[in-house]
Amino acid sequence: MSYISFCSDEGYPYNLDFDYGALAQLQHFSINNLGDPFIESNYGVHSRQFEVGVLDWFARLWELEKNEYWGYITNCGTEGNLHGILVGREVFPDGILYASRESHYSVFKAARMYRMDCVKVDTLISGEIDCADFQRKLSLNRDKPAIINVNIGTTVKGAVDDLDLVIKTLEESGFKDQFYIHCDGALFGLMIPFVKKAPQVTFKKPIGSVSVSGHKFVGCPMPCGVQVTRLEHINALSSNVEYLASRDATIMGSRNGHAPIFLWYTLNRKGYRGFQKEVQKCLRNAHYLKDRLREAGVGAMLNELSSTVVFERPKDEEFVRRWQLACEGNIAHVVVMPNVTIDKLDYFLNELVEKRATWYQDGVCQPPCIARDVGQENCLCSLHKK
Amino acid sequence: MSYISFCSDEGYPYNLDFDYGALAQLQHFSINNLGDPFIESNYGVHSRQFEVGVLDWFARLWELEKNEYWGYITNCGTEGNLHGILVGREVFPDGILYASRESHYSVFKAARMYRMDCVKVDTLISGEIDCADFQRKLSLNRDKPAIINVNIGTTVKGAVDDLDLVIKTLEESGFKDQFYIHCDGALFGLMIPFVKKAPQVTFKKPIGSVSVSGHKFVGCPMPCGVQVTRLEHINALSSNVEYLASRDATIMGSRNGHAPIFLWYTLNRKGYRGFQKEVQKCLRNAHYLKDRLREAGVGAMLNELSSTVVFERPKDEEFVRRWQLACEGNIAHVVVMPNVTIDKLDYFLNELVEKRATWYQDGVCQPPCIARDVGQENCLCSLHKK
């Protein structure tokens, strides 16, 4: 039970009830998907049919017609962001990149790699992009198109940017047809479709690309991701890059061919309903964790659309390491993934409560105030406890 | 025997005599190396000790001290090139990228991604960079530093650029201390150290980075690569990017944790001597193939330092597909890797000779002239046959 990660990058594939044994045999083959999934290459040991099958599934989920999408299975969430932002820059070469300061660092890395001007937008206490600040910053750059990274679940707080409000802000600021939106759905991209009341990610809205990780919620045993964009953008890109002597519009050339098979297998075994049930379970369990933490006097926050519970950083680094908690300043988080059961949460909670009593028993040391991170209403430090 | 690839991306790991069974069990774990191999992350299921072990091995091979190198295990050769060229650009922000026209397309992709000026340099008939043309092109851009991609084995002809001559050309053109060399050793980076007379790749020469693929000569069952550069460059890079809130100097964030274990295992099982023997075998077998092709009247070329045999493109596309030959214009190639035995070559040769007799039996259709690709001396078309 112990030493099991609470990161989103879980250490053990979730789907052990599946017949992964047969899939593990594939390890004996070097499966390599070279370049564009939709263009045949001369290397025969590939899994491109599976790759295209997975992409079709996601294109349907995000409501983009089969003949209107392009995509590929990436090596990780970062590659998805690097690709989405690159497509945005190719569509608007002089566009400015906007991203909330709680965006994944790969977004700012992309800006630097691609030599793009980048504007950081403030966030609300929830971790969502602050659209009032976004509007102010847009108004300072009316002459340049906008490329926006929208977070479908930030890394630390699991905050989901309000896509509809982002689009409204852009249109009201006079950027109609002068923006490109990349949705970084690394963690929640696959959960959000199953969450009622969430602003849906769909290509029926004016977005350019969506990426999601395959080794997080889907539980693939190697890092991977899915990237989907509009075919029209890739066609424009490819005609520009003809001198490359390749129509490869991916970022990496060689790509792991095992990942698409695992993804395809999992998607087909679980299906839409299976994911729906898992998402509901995750959200339920996350609520349970947050409630139990607060009952125990531990300040905690859970965003409405998220399964990431943010709480007071445990004082003992050994405890942090043992439970592999990601920490930032005074806060830590637990990402409640499908493998995180109530039993496991109870085990964790009991240990935390027990240890915590010893950390603060002398009364000299106090639990940290986390009001600045999660808001006064979620903080239970001596000052904010009611 | 049939349907076995002659690509460098072989479909079957070479080392089946090894106990890969035990390694395959690792598939049950999601092993993820997040970010910089030398900085601990909060995710516990990683293989960074193996990664650093592999990097140490390559740093020693390329003669860079342990405390002077930085590197990581990449997802593929492309990532190595993207990284090396990015480091070059960070060292010389206004540098111009020079690469021979037979460089891998990822080099030109990098130039576009990174918004760098890029100058294509002509090649000799062997596929090597033409340093006379390089000198001419340098002389047109004396005011800007030079970032050079040096090929340690081009994709099509396996040509090895003369690193020493490239350095000499740079220094004689007045670029002393004003250049950065990235060595793209995707295929031959690991073979060249064992080839006598080859201009050695070593950090004792003024080079900035070297990359090599792990799924080609090493035979790792998933695409991967090794990237090594000078620590001083990464330190400069990292201090520049502090605002990223991460010292991650890799391109990808999450990286496959299985690959370093396979690499480490193979390096340790084979050892330096093992690789040496394999390289010698490959070169011998490549010579055998070239000689036999020419005896059979098929035009063929083999660069002295290479195991890539270039020859007349087979007329029948079914034959090309069956043997997974990479073709370009009138030429095809076979990359003689450690798994390519004399038996396999004989089987291939016999089938080629037999089929070829039927392709050209009517006398109407002639074998193509490949003098433009490989030189008159290597062409055996009706015009150039002596």
Tab-separated table of N, CA and C in Angstrom, chain A residues 225-337:
chain	number	residue	atom	x	y	z
A	225	GLY	N	1.149	10.775	-25.454
A	225	GLY	CA	0.065	11.745	-25.486
A	225	GLY	C	-0.634	11.713	-26.820
A	226	VAL	N	-1.737	12.426	-26.878
A	226	VAL	CA	-2.482	12.505	-28.126
A	226	VAL	C	-2.595	13.975	-28.503
A	227	GLN	N	-2.334	14.270	-29.744
A	227	GLN	CA	-2.406	15.636	-30.238
A	227	GLN	C	-3.358	15.653	-31.427
A	228	VAL	N	-4.369	16.508	-31.372
A	228	VAL	CA	-5.301	16.621	-32.493
A	228	VAL	C	-5.432	18.083	-32.873
A	229	THR	N	-5.403	18.344	-34.168
A	229	THR	CA	-5.551	19.718	-34.661
A	229	THR	C	-6.372	19.693	-35.950
A	230	ARG	N	-6.635	20.864	-36.494
A	230	ARG	CA	-7.416	20.931	-37.729
A	230	ARG	C	-6.508	20.653	-38.927
A	231	LEU	N	-6.998	19.818	-39.829
A	231	LEU	CA	-6.209	19.441	-40.997
A	231	LEU	C	-5.800	20.666	-41.820
A	232	GLU	N	-6.675	21.660	-41.890
A	232	GLU	CA	-6.375	22.842	-42.709
A	232	GLU	C	-5.070	23.525	-42.251
A	233	HIS	N	-4.845	23.525	-40.921
A	233	HIS	CA	-3.614	24.146	-40.416
A	233	HIS	C	-2.390	23.359	-40.866
A	234	ILE	N	-2.518	22.019	-40.826
A	234	ILE	CA	-1.382	21.174	-41.177
A	234	ILE	C	-1.104	21.258	-42.672
A	235	ASN	N	-2.165	21.345	-43.458
A	235	ASN	CA	-1.961	21.495	-44.905
A	235	ASN	C	-1.197	22.778	-45.202
A	236	ALA	N	-1.578	23.852	-44.517
A	236	ALA	CA	-0.887	25.129	-44.711
A	236	ALA	C	0.579	24.983	-44.295
A	237	LEU	N	0.771	24.349	-43.138
A	237	LEU	CA	2.120	24.136	-42.611
A	237	LEU	C	2.960	23.317	-43.585
A	238	SER	N	2.378	22.226	-44.067
A	238	SER	CA	3.133	21.305	-44.905
A	238	SER	C	3.524	21.933	-46.229
A	239	SER	N	2.639	22.759	-46.795
A	239	SER	CA	2.993	23.366	-48.075
A	239	SER	C	4.129	24.363	-47.853
A	240	ASN	N	4.157	24.936	-46.642
A	240	ASN	CA	5.256	25.860	-46.345
A	240	ASN	C	6.586	25.146	-46.190
A	241	VAL	N	6.533	23.911	-45.756
A	241	VAL	CA	7.774	23.243	-45.395
A	241	VAL	C	8.195	22.211	-46.435
A	242	GLU	N	7.766	22.428	-47.663
A	242	GLU	CA	8.046	21.442	-48.694
A	242	GLU	C	9.544	21.228	-48.862
A	243	TYR	N	10.296	22.277	-48.621
A	243	TYR	CA	11.738	22.156	-48.801
A	243	TYR	C	12.372	21.187	-47.815
A	244	LEU	N	11.581	20.760	-46.835
A	244	LEU	CA	12.095	19.773	-45.896
A	244	LEU	C	12.238	18.401	-46.538
A	245	ALA	N	11.715	18.240	-47.735
A	245	ALA	CA	11.751	16.947	-48.414
A	245	ALA	C	10.981	15.910	-47.623
A	246	SER	N	9.999	16.349	-46.892
A	246	SER	CA	9.172	15.422	-46.110
A	246	SER	C	7.913	16.148	-45.732
A	247	ARG	N	6.814	15.423	-45.711
A	247	ARG	CA	5.587	16.053	-45.260
A	247	ARG	C	5.391	15.818	-43.778
A	248	ASP	N	6.426	15.379	-43.110
A	248	ASP	CA	6.298	15.082	-41.690
A	248	ASP	C	5.996	16.345	-40.898
A	249	ALA	N	4.799	16.410	-40.359
A	249	ALA	CA	4.409	17.580	-39.570
A	249	ALA	C	4.461	17.297	-38.077
A	250	THR	N	5.061	16.180	-37.692
A	250	THR	CA	5.226	15.901	-36.266
A	250	THR	C	6.451	16.667	-35.754
A	251	ILE	N	6.667	16.629	-34.458
A	251	ILE	CA	7.900	17.231	-33.939
A	251	ILE	C	9.001	16.174	-33.925
A	252	MET	N	8.693	15.010	-33.390
A	252	MET	CA	9.679	13.929	-33.387
A	252	MET	C	9.559	13.136	-34.690
A	253	GLY	N	10.635	12.532	-35.109
A	253	GLY	CA	10.578	11.693	-36.301
A	253	GLY	C	10.117	10.291	-35.927
A	254	SER	N	10.977	9.558	-35.233
A	254	SER	CA	10.638	8.213	-34.774
A	254	SER	C	9.764	8.314	-33.537
A	255	ARG	N	8.723	7.492	-33.508
A	255	ARG	CA	7.856	7.526	-32.341
A	255	ARG	C	7.563	6.112	-31.849
A	256	ASN	N	7.480	5.969	-30.555
A	256	ASN	CA	7.227	4.682	-29.919
A	256	ASN	C	5.956	4.040	-30.481
A	257	GLY	N	6.109	2.849	-31.048
A	257	GLY	CA	4.968	2.187	-31.669
A	257	GLY	C	4.171	1.323	-30.706
A	258	HIS	N	4.694	1.124	-29.494
A	258	HIS	CA	3.939	0.340	-28.518
A	258	HIS	C	2.801	1.170	-27.915
A	259	ALA	N	3.064	2.445	-27.714
A	259	ALA	CA	2.090	3.309	-27.032
A	259	ALA	C	0.712	3.286	-27.715
A	260	PRO	N	0.656	3.441	-29.054
A	260	PRO	CA	-0.675	3.439	-29.685
A	260	PRO	C	-1.436	2.129	-29.462
A	261	ILE	N	-0.707	1.014	-29.371
A	261	ILE	CA	-1.371	-0.274	-29.169
A	261	ILE	C	-1.977	-0.327	-27.761
A	262	PHE	N	-1.218	0.110	-26.776
A	262	PHE	CA	-1.742	0.160	-25.405
A	262	PHE	C	-2.949	1.098	-25.318
A	263	LEU	N	-2.824	2.260	-25.943
A	263	LEU	CA	-3.920	3.224	-25.904
A	263	LEU	C	-5.165	2.648	-26.562
A	264	TRP	N	-4.970	2.087	-27.730
A	264	TRP	CA	-6.090	1.543	-28.504
A	264	TRP	C	-6.788	0.456	-27.698
A	265	TYR	N	-5.983	-0.409	-27.110
A	265	TYR	CA	-6.513	-1.526	-26.333
A	265	TYR	C	-7.337	-1.012	-25.148
A	266	THR	N	-6.779	-0.038	-24.453
A	266	THR	CA	-7.463	0.500	-23.275
A	266	THR	C	-8.762	1.212	-23.658
A	267	LEU	N	-8.690	2.027	-24.710
A	267	LEU	CA	-9.889	2.740	-25.142
A	267	LEU	C	-10.990	1.753	-25.504
A	268	ASN	N	-10.614	0.678	-26.169
A	268	ASN	CA	-11.614	-0.283	-26.609
A	268	ASN	C	-12.118	-1.156	-25.484
A	269	ARG	N	-11.263	-1.484	-24.551
A	269	ARG	CA	-11.703	-2.291	-23.425
A	269	ARG	C	-12.644	-1.492	-22.523
A	270	LYS	N	-12.272	-0.250	-22.268
A	270	LYS	CA	-13.081	0.546	-21.344
A	270	LYS	C	-14.277	1.186	-22.030
A	271	GLY	N	-14.015	1.760	-23.177
A	271	GLY	CA	-15.084	2.447	-23.892
A	271	GLY	C	-15.489	3.736	-23.190
A	272	TYR	N	-16.330	4.449	-23.874
A	272	TYR	CA	-16.829	5.734	-23.389
A	272	TYR	C	-17.460	5.601	-22.005
A	273	ARG	N	-18.318	4.591	-21.849
A	273	ARG	CA	-19.013	4.380	-20.560
A	273	ARG	C	-18.022	4.074	-19.442
A	274	GLY	N	-17.027	3.280	-19.760
A	274	GLY	CA	-16.027	2.922	-18.758
A	274	GLY	C	-15.297	4.154	-18.241
A	275	PHE	N	-14.924	5.033	-19.158
A	275	PHE	CA	-14.243	6.258	-18.741
A	275	PHE	C	-15.169	7.137	-17.909
A	276	GLN	N	-16.431	7.195	-18.352
A	276	GLN	CA	-17.403	8.007	-17.626
A	276	GLN	C	-17.486	7.562	-16.163
A	277	LYS	N	-17.593	6.256	-15.975
A	277	LYS	CA	-17.679	5.719	-14.613
A	277	LYS	C	-16.418	6.051	-13.809
A	278	GLU	N	-15.269	5.913	-14.455
A	278	GLU	CA	-14.015	6.185	-13.741
A	278	GLU	C	-13.901	7.653	-13.355
A	279	VAL	N	-14.302	8.522	-14.269
A	279	VAL	CA	-14.236	9.951	-13.966
A	279	VAL	C	-15.128	10.262	-12.774
A	280	GLN	N	-16.327	9.706	-12.797
A	280	GLN	CA	-17.249	9.969	-11.686
A	280	GLN	C	-16.672	9.464	-10.368
A	281	LYS	N	-16.061	8.300	-10.426
A	281	LYS	CA	-15.443	7.754	-9.218
A	281	LYS	C	-14.311	8.676	-8.724
A	282	CYS	N	-13.489	9.136	-9.652
A	282	CYS	CA	-12.384	10.020	-9.268
A	282	CYS	C	-12.891	11.282	-8.590
A	283	LEU	N	-13.926	11.878	-9.175
A	283	LEU	CA	-14.449	13.127	-8.617
A	283	LEU	C	-15.041	12.871	-7.231
A	284	ARG	N	-15.767	11.755	-7.097
A	284	ARG	CA	-16.342	11.379	-5.798
A	284	ARG	C	-15.246	11.200	-4.753
A	285	ASN	N	-14.219	10.461	-5.136
A	285	ASN	CA	-13.128	10.185	-4.191
A	285	ASN	C	-12.358	11.456	-3.837
A	286	ALA	N	-12.221	12.343	-4.791
A	286	ALA	CA	-11.524	13.601	-4.526
A	286	ALA	C	-12.313	14.421	-3.498
A	287	HIS	N	-13.630	14.443	-3.655
A	287	HIS	CA	-14.474	15.145	-2.680
A	287	HIS	C	-14.331	14.528	-1.296
A	288	TYR	N	-14.310	13.218	-1.270
A	288	TYR	CA	-14.139	12.497	0.001
A	288	TYR	C	-12.838	12.929	0.674
A	289	LEU	N	-11.764	12.951	-0.110
A	289	LEU	CA	-10.456	13.327	0.438
A	289	LEU	C	-10.482	14.749	0.991
A	290	LYS	N	-11.008	15.655	0.200
A	290	LYS	CA	-11.050	17.061	0.647
A	290	LYS	C	-11.861	17.201	1.932
A	291	ASP	N	-13.044	16.576	1.962
A	291	ASP	CA	-13.900	16.668	3.149
A	291	ASP	C	-13.206	16.093	4.386
A	292	ARG	N	-12.584	14.934	4.203
A	292	ARG	CA	-11.919	14.290	5.334
A	292	ARG	C	-10.734	15.130	5.844
A	293	LEU	N	-9.999	15.735	4.888
A	293	LEU	CA	-8.884	16.594	5.288
A	293	LEU	C	-9.386	17.744	6.151
A	294	ARG	N	-10.450	18.387	5.706
A	294	ARG	CA	-10.963	19.541	6.443
A	294	ARG	C	-11.525	19.140	7.797
A	295	GLU	N	-12.200	17.991	7.798
A	295	GLU	CA	-12.686	17.489	9.097
A	295	GLU	C	-11.539	17.325	10.093
A	296	ALA	N	-10.379	16.939	9.524
A	296	ALA	CA	-9.213	16.727	10.387
A	296	ALA	C	-8.474	18.029	10.687
A	297	GLY	N	-9.030	19.142	10.195
A	297	GLY	CA	-8.419	20.431	10.474
A	297	GLY	C	-7.283	20.803	9.524
A	298	VAL	N	-7.231	20.138	8.384
A	298	VAL	CA	-6.191	20.434	7.400
A	298	VAL	C	-6.807	21.281	6.284
A	299	GLY	N	-6.252	22.459	6.063
A	299	GLY	CA	-6.752	23.316	4.998
A	299	GLY	C	-6.642	22.622	3.657
A	300	ALA	N	-7.704	22.692	2.819
A	300	ALA	CA	-7.701	21.977	1.542
A	300	ALA	C	-8.635	22.646	0.553
A	301	MET	N	-8.330	22.517	-0.715
A	301	MET	CA	-9.177	23.083	-1.776
A	301	MET	C	-9.354	22.052	-2.877
A	302	LEU	N	-10.554	22.044	-3.454
A	302	LEU	CA	-10.805	21.179	-4.606
A	302	LEU	C	-11.621	21.973	-5.608
A	303	ASN	N	-11.056	22.197	-6.784
A	303	ASN	CA	-11.813	22.902	-7.806
A	303	ASN	C	-12.983	22.041	-8.271
A	304	GLU	N	-14.057	22.721	-8.604
A	304	GLU	CA	-15.312	22.034	-8.933
A	304	GLU	C	-15.146	20.996	-10.035
A	305	LEU	N	-14.345	21.311	-11.030
A	305	LEU	CA	-14.251	20.434	-12.194
A	305	LEU	C	-13.043	19.512	-12.141
A	306	SER	N	-12.480	19.360	-10.986
A	306	SER	CA	-11.174	18.726	-10.908
A	306	SER	C	-11.141	17.582	-9.903
A	307	SER	N	-10.152	16.726	-10.045
A	307	SER	CA	-9.935	15.691	-9.031
A	307	SER	C	-8.588	15.886	-8.332
A	308	THR	N	-8.042	17.110	-8.450
A	308	THR	CA	-6.784	17.427	-7.772
A	308	THR	C	-7.082	18.133	-6.449
A	309	VAL	N	-6.723	17.498	-5.366
A	309	VAL	CA	-6.958	18.091	-4.049
A	309	VAL	C	-5.674	18.779	-3.586
A	310	VAL	N	-5.783	20.084	-3.321
A	310	VAL	CA	-4.644	20.878	-2.868
A	310	VAL	C	-4.770	21.051	-1.364
A	311	PHE	N	-3.699	20.885	-0.634
A	311	PHE	CA	-3.789	21.014	0.826
A	311	PHE	C	-2.453	21.457	1.410
A	312	GLU	N	-2.506	21.725	2.682
A	312	GLU	CA	-1.342	22.171	3.447
A	312	GLU	C	-0.173	21.191	3.284
A	313	ARG	N	0.992	21.728	2.964
A	313	ARG	CA	2.163	20.881	2.746
A	313	ARG	C	2.562	20.157	4.040
A	314	PRO	N	2.701	18.844	4.002
A	314	PRO	CA	3.128	18.128	5.203
A	314	PRO	C	4.520	18.584	5.624
A	315	LYS	N	4.707	18.686	6.923
A	315	LYS	CA	5.955	19.251	7.437
A	315	LYS	C	7.147	18.329	7.212
A	316	ASP	N	6.882	17.030	7.213
A	316	ASP	CA	7.963	16.046	7.178
A	316	ASP	C	8.291	15.646	5.733
A	317	GLU	N	9.535	15.922	5.315
A	317	GLU	CA	9.921	15.632	3.930
A	317	GLU	C	9.917	14.130	3.652
A	318	GLU	N	10.176	13.351	4.687
A	318	GLU	CA	10.149	11.900	4.526
A	318	GLU	C	8.730	11.433	4.171
A	319	PHE	N	7.744	12.041	4.799
A	319	PHE	CA	6.346	11.731	4.501
A	319	PHE	C	6.011	12.137	3.056
A	320	VAL	N	6.504	13.307	2.671
A	320	VAL	CA	6.260	13.811	1.308
A	320	VAL	C	6.832	12.844	0.273
A	321	ARG	N	8.051	12.376	0.575
A	321	ARG	CA	8.704	11.479	-0.370
A	321	ARG	C	8.000	10.132	-0.425
A	322	ARG	N	7.647	9.662	0.762
A	322	ARG	CA	7.012	8.352	0.860
A	322	ARG	C	5.721	8.301	0.043
A	323	TRP	N	4.943	9.370	0.098
A	323	TRP	CA	3.685	9.412	-0.656
A	323	TRP	C	3.849	10.118	-2.006
A	324	GLN	N	5.062	10.447	-2.321
A	324	GLN	CA	5.358	11.119	-3.588
A	324	GLN	C	4.405	12.270	-3.879
A	325	LEU	N	4.335	13.174	-2.917
A	325	LEU	CA	3.472	14.334	-3.083
A	325	LEU	C	4.222	15.431	-3.822
A	326	ALA	N	3.593	16.011	-4.812
A	326	ALA	CA	4.189	17.165	-5.467
A	326	ALA	C	3.884	18.384	-4.609
A	327	CYS	N	4.907	19.166	-4.309
A	327	CYS	CA	4.724	20.335	-3.444
A	327	CYS	C	5.166	21.607	-4.169
A	328	GLU	N	4.593	22.698	-3.764
A	328	GLU	CA	5.006	24.011	-4.267
A	328	GLU	C	4.754	25.008	-3.157
A	329	GLY	N	5.815	25.594	-2.624
A	329	GLY	CA	5.663	26.517	-1.496
A	329	GLY	C	5.004	25.806	-0.327
A	330	ASN	N	3.901	26.376	0.140
A	330	ASN	CA	3.229	25.820	1.321
A	330	ASN	C	2.182	24.763	1.004
A	331	ILE	N	1.999	24.469	-0.290
A	331	ILE	CA	0.935	23.510	-0.616
A	331	ILE	C	1.480	22.228	-1.249
A	332	ALA	N	0.664	21.182	-1.099
A	332	ALA	CA	0.942	19.908	-1.754
A	332	ALA	C	-0.328	19.518	-2.505
A	333	HIS	N	-0.238	18.521	-3.375
A	333	HIS	CA	-1.485	18.070	-3.994
A	333	HIS	C	-1.510	16.550	-4.166
A	334	VAL	N	-2.740	16.055	-4.230
A	334	VAL	CA	-2.978	14.654	-4.577
A	334	VAL	C	-3.867	14.662	-5.808
A	335	VAL	N	-3.425	13.979	-6.860
A	335	VAL	CA	-4.260	13.850	-8.053
A	335	VAL	C	-4.994	12.512	-7.935
A	336	VAL	N	-6.299	12.583	-7.760
A	336	VAL	CA	-7.070	11.352	-7.538
A	336	VAL	C	-7.367	10.692	-8.880
A	337	MET	N	-6.552	9.703	-9.190
A	337	MET	CA	-6.665	8.955	-10.446
A	337	MET	C	-7.492	7.684	-10.196
